[in-house]
Amino acid sequence: MAIVFMLIFSLFYGIISYAIPLILGAAYQQLSAEVLRKSVSTSDIYLYRADTADDKIDNILIEAETLSQKIIADSWLPEKWTYRCEGYGDNVLSVSADGSEWKACVRHAKPTAIMPVISLLGFEIPQLPDEIKGEASLRIR
C-alpha cells in the first residue's frame, strides 16, 4: 500500500511541478509583451533618440519605464517574483540608441523558490530551468 501511495504521489507531484513552470513561463512572456505594448502605445516613441539633449524626448523613456513598473506592480505576479533581466540595468525596458528597437524583459531568478525540488529514487522532480524569463521586442522603424 505504501508503494502505491508513493507512486501516486510521485505522479501527482510530477504533473503539478512540471505544469507550474510552464504556466509561469507563459505568464512572464505575456507580462513582458503587455509591458512593451503599453509602453510604446503613445505616438511620442517615434521621436525618441538616446543622444538628444531635449528634455521632452528624454522624458519619453522615463515615462515608458514608469508605466512598465506600474503594469508589473498591477499584475498578478508577486513583486518578489519579478526580477530585472541581465543587460537591462535597473529597468524593465531597453531601447536602442536610435530608438528603433524597444525590448521588455521580466524574469524569476530562482524557480526552486517557487517549486521545491524533491529527490525520489535518485531522480530529482522537477528538473527546473535556471530562470524563468519572458522577453518581448519590437522594431519600430
Short mmCIF file of C-alpha atoms in Angstrom, two decimals:
data_model
loop_
_atom_site.label_atom_id
_atom_site.label_comp_id
_atom_site.label_asym_id
_atom_site.label_seq_id
_atom_site.Cartn_x
_atom_site.Cartn_y
_atom_site.Cartn_z
CA MET A 1 0.00 0.00 0.00
CA ALA A 2 2.86 2.38 0.79
CA ILE A 3 4.38 1.75 -2.64
CA VAL A 4 1.09 2.60 -4.34
CA PHE A 5 0.88 5.82 -2.32
CA MET A 6 4.46 6.76 -3.25
CA LEU A 7 3.77 6.02 -6.91
CA ILE A 8 0.55 8.07 -7.00
CA PHE A 9 2.17 10.90 -5.01
CA SER A 10 5.17 10.96 -7.36
CA LEU A 11 2.93 11.02 -10.41
CA PHE A 12 0.74 13.80 -9.00
CA TYR A 13 3.71 15.86 -7.81
CA GLY A 14 5.44 15.40 -11.16
CA ILE A 15 2.42 16.59 -13.14
CA ILE A 16 1.89 19.63 -10.91
CA SER A 17 5.57 20.52 -10.64
CA TYR A 18 6.10 20.46 -14.40
CA ALA A 19 2.88 22.36 -15.14
CA ILE A 20 3.67 25.28 -12.80
CA PRO A 21 6.95 26.32 -14.52
CA LEU A 22 5.27 26.07 -17.94
CA ILE A 23 2.38 28.25 -16.78
CA LEU A 24 4.78 30.73 -15.17
CA GLY A 25 6.87 30.87 -18.35
CA ALA A 26 3.76 31.79 -20.31
CA ALA A 27 2.81 34.35 -17.65
CA TYR A 28 6.22 36.04 -17.77
CA GLN A 29 6.11 36.10 -21.58
CA GLN A 30 2.62 37.60 -21.57
CA LEU A 31 3.60 40.19 -18.94
CA SER A 32 6.66 41.34 -20.87
CA ALA A 33 4.58 41.59 -24.06
CA GLU A 34 1.93 43.63 -22.24
CA VAL A 35 4.58 45.92 -20.75
CA LEU A 36 6.09 46.54 -24.17
CA ARG A 37 2.74 47.03 -25.87
CA LYS A 38 1.56 49.64 -23.38
CA SER A 39 4.95 51.35 -23.16
CA VAL A 40 5.01 52.05 -26.89
CA SER A 41 1.32 52.92 -27.15
CA THR A 42 1.96 56.67 -27.48
CA SER A 43 2.95 58.38 -30.70
CA ASP A 44 5.87 60.09 -28.91
CA ILE A 45 8.02 56.97 -29.11
CA TYR A 46 8.86 57.77 -32.73
CA LEU A 47 10.66 60.90 -31.51
CA TYR A 48 12.94 59.08 -29.06
CA ARG A 49 16.71 59.22 -29.63
CA ALA A 50 19.19 58.39 -26.89
CA ASP A 51 21.67 61.12 -27.78
CA THR A 52 19.18 64.01 -27.83
CA ALA A 53 19.56 66.95 -25.45
CA ASP A 54 15.84 67.76 -25.49
CA ASP A 55 14.20 67.14 -22.09
CA LYS A 56 10.85 66.26 -23.66
CA ILE A 57 12.45 63.47 -25.66
CA ASP A 58 14.45 62.23 -22.63
CA ASN A 59 11.20 62.03 -20.67
CA ILE A 60 9.67 59.63 -23.21
CA LEU A 61 11.79 56.74 -21.93
CA ILE A 62 11.32 57.76 -18.29
CA GLU A 63 7.53 57.83 -18.70
CA ALA A 64 7.56 54.48 -20.53
CA GLU A 65 9.66 52.91 -17.75
CA THR A 66 7.35 54.32 -15.07
CA LEU A 67 4.36 52.88 -16.90
CA SER A 68 6.07 49.50 -17.23
CA GLN A 69 6.80 49.42 -13.48
CA LYS A 70 3.12 50.17 -12.79
CA ILE A 71 1.96 47.39 -15.13
CA ILE A 72 4.22 44.89 -13.37
CA ALA A 73 3.04 46.07 -9.94
CA ASP A 74 -0.60 45.69 -11.03
CA SER A 75 -0.06 42.18 -12.44
CA TRP A 76 -0.99 39.05 -10.51
CA LEU A 77 2.66 38.09 -10.02
CA PRO A 78 4.03 38.94 -6.56
CA GLU A 79 6.71 41.64 -6.50
CA LYS A 80 9.26 39.16 -5.13
CA TRP A 81 8.84 37.05 -8.27
CA THR A 82 9.77 39.80 -10.74
CA TYR A 83 13.45 40.46 -11.36
CA ARG A 84 15.19 42.60 -13.94
CA CYS A 85 16.99 40.80 -16.76
CA GLU A 86 20.72 40.95 -17.32
CA GLY A 87 21.71 43.71 -19.71
CA TYR A 88 18.73 45.87 -18.75
CA GLY A 89 20.24 47.53 -15.68
CA ASP A 90 17.58 48.61 -13.19
CA ASN A 91 14.97 48.90 -15.93
CA VAL A 92 12.41 46.60 -17.46
CA LEU A 93 12.74 48.35 -20.82
CA SER A 94 15.75 48.54 -23.11
CA VAL A 95 15.83 50.88 -26.08
CA SER A 96 18.40 51.03 -28.87
CA ALA A 97 20.34 54.29 -29.27
CA ASP A 98 18.39 55.36 -32.34
CA GLY A 99 15.05 54.40 -30.75
CA SER A 100 14.21 51.84 -33.43
CA GLU A 101 14.13 48.76 -31.21
CA TRP A 102 12.34 48.51 -27.87
CA LYS A 103 12.61 45.46 -25.59
CA ALA A 104 10.98 44.43 -22.33
CA CYS A 105 12.11 41.60 -20.08
CA VAL A 106 10.86 40.14 -16.80
CA ARG A 107 12.28 37.03 -15.12
CA HIS A 108 12.32 34.93 -11.99
CA ALA A 109 15.86 34.15 -10.91
CA LYS A 110 15.19 31.13 -8.68
CA PRO A 111 12.36 28.83 -9.79
CA THR A 112 13.27 26.45 -6.96
CA ALA A 113 11.93 29.08 -4.53
CA ILE A 114 8.50 28.65 -6.13
CA MET A 115 8.56 24.88 -6.62
CA PRO A 116 10.90 22.92 -4.37
CA VAL A 117 12.78 20.01 -5.91
CA ILE A 118 12.45 16.61 -4.25
CA SER A 119 14.57 13.55 -4.85
CA LEU A 120 12.80 10.22 -5.32
CA LEU A 121 14.61 7.03 -6.25
CA GLY A 122 17.62 9.03 -7.47
CA PHE A 123 15.54 11.33 -9.69
CA GLU A 124 15.03 15.00 -8.98
CA ILE A 125 11.47 16.11 -9.60
CA PRO A 126 11.03 18.58 -11.25
CA GLN A 127 14.10 19.47 -13.25
CA LEU A 128 13.67 23.23 -13.32
CA PRO A 129 15.47 25.73 -15.55
CA ASP A 130 17.96 28.17 -14.04
CA GLU A 131 15.49 31.01 -14.58
CA ILE A 132 12.01 31.60 -15.92
CA LYS A 133 12.03 34.53 -18.32
CA GLY A 134 9.70 36.42 -20.60
CA GLU A 135 11.11 38.80 -23.18
CA ALA A 136 9.42 40.83 -25.90
CA SER A 137 10.92 43.04 -28.58
CA LEU A 138 9.56 45.46 -31.14
CA ARG A 139 11.24 47.13 -34.09
CA ILE A 140 9.61 50.48 -34.84
CA ARG A 141 11.50 51.73 -37.87
#
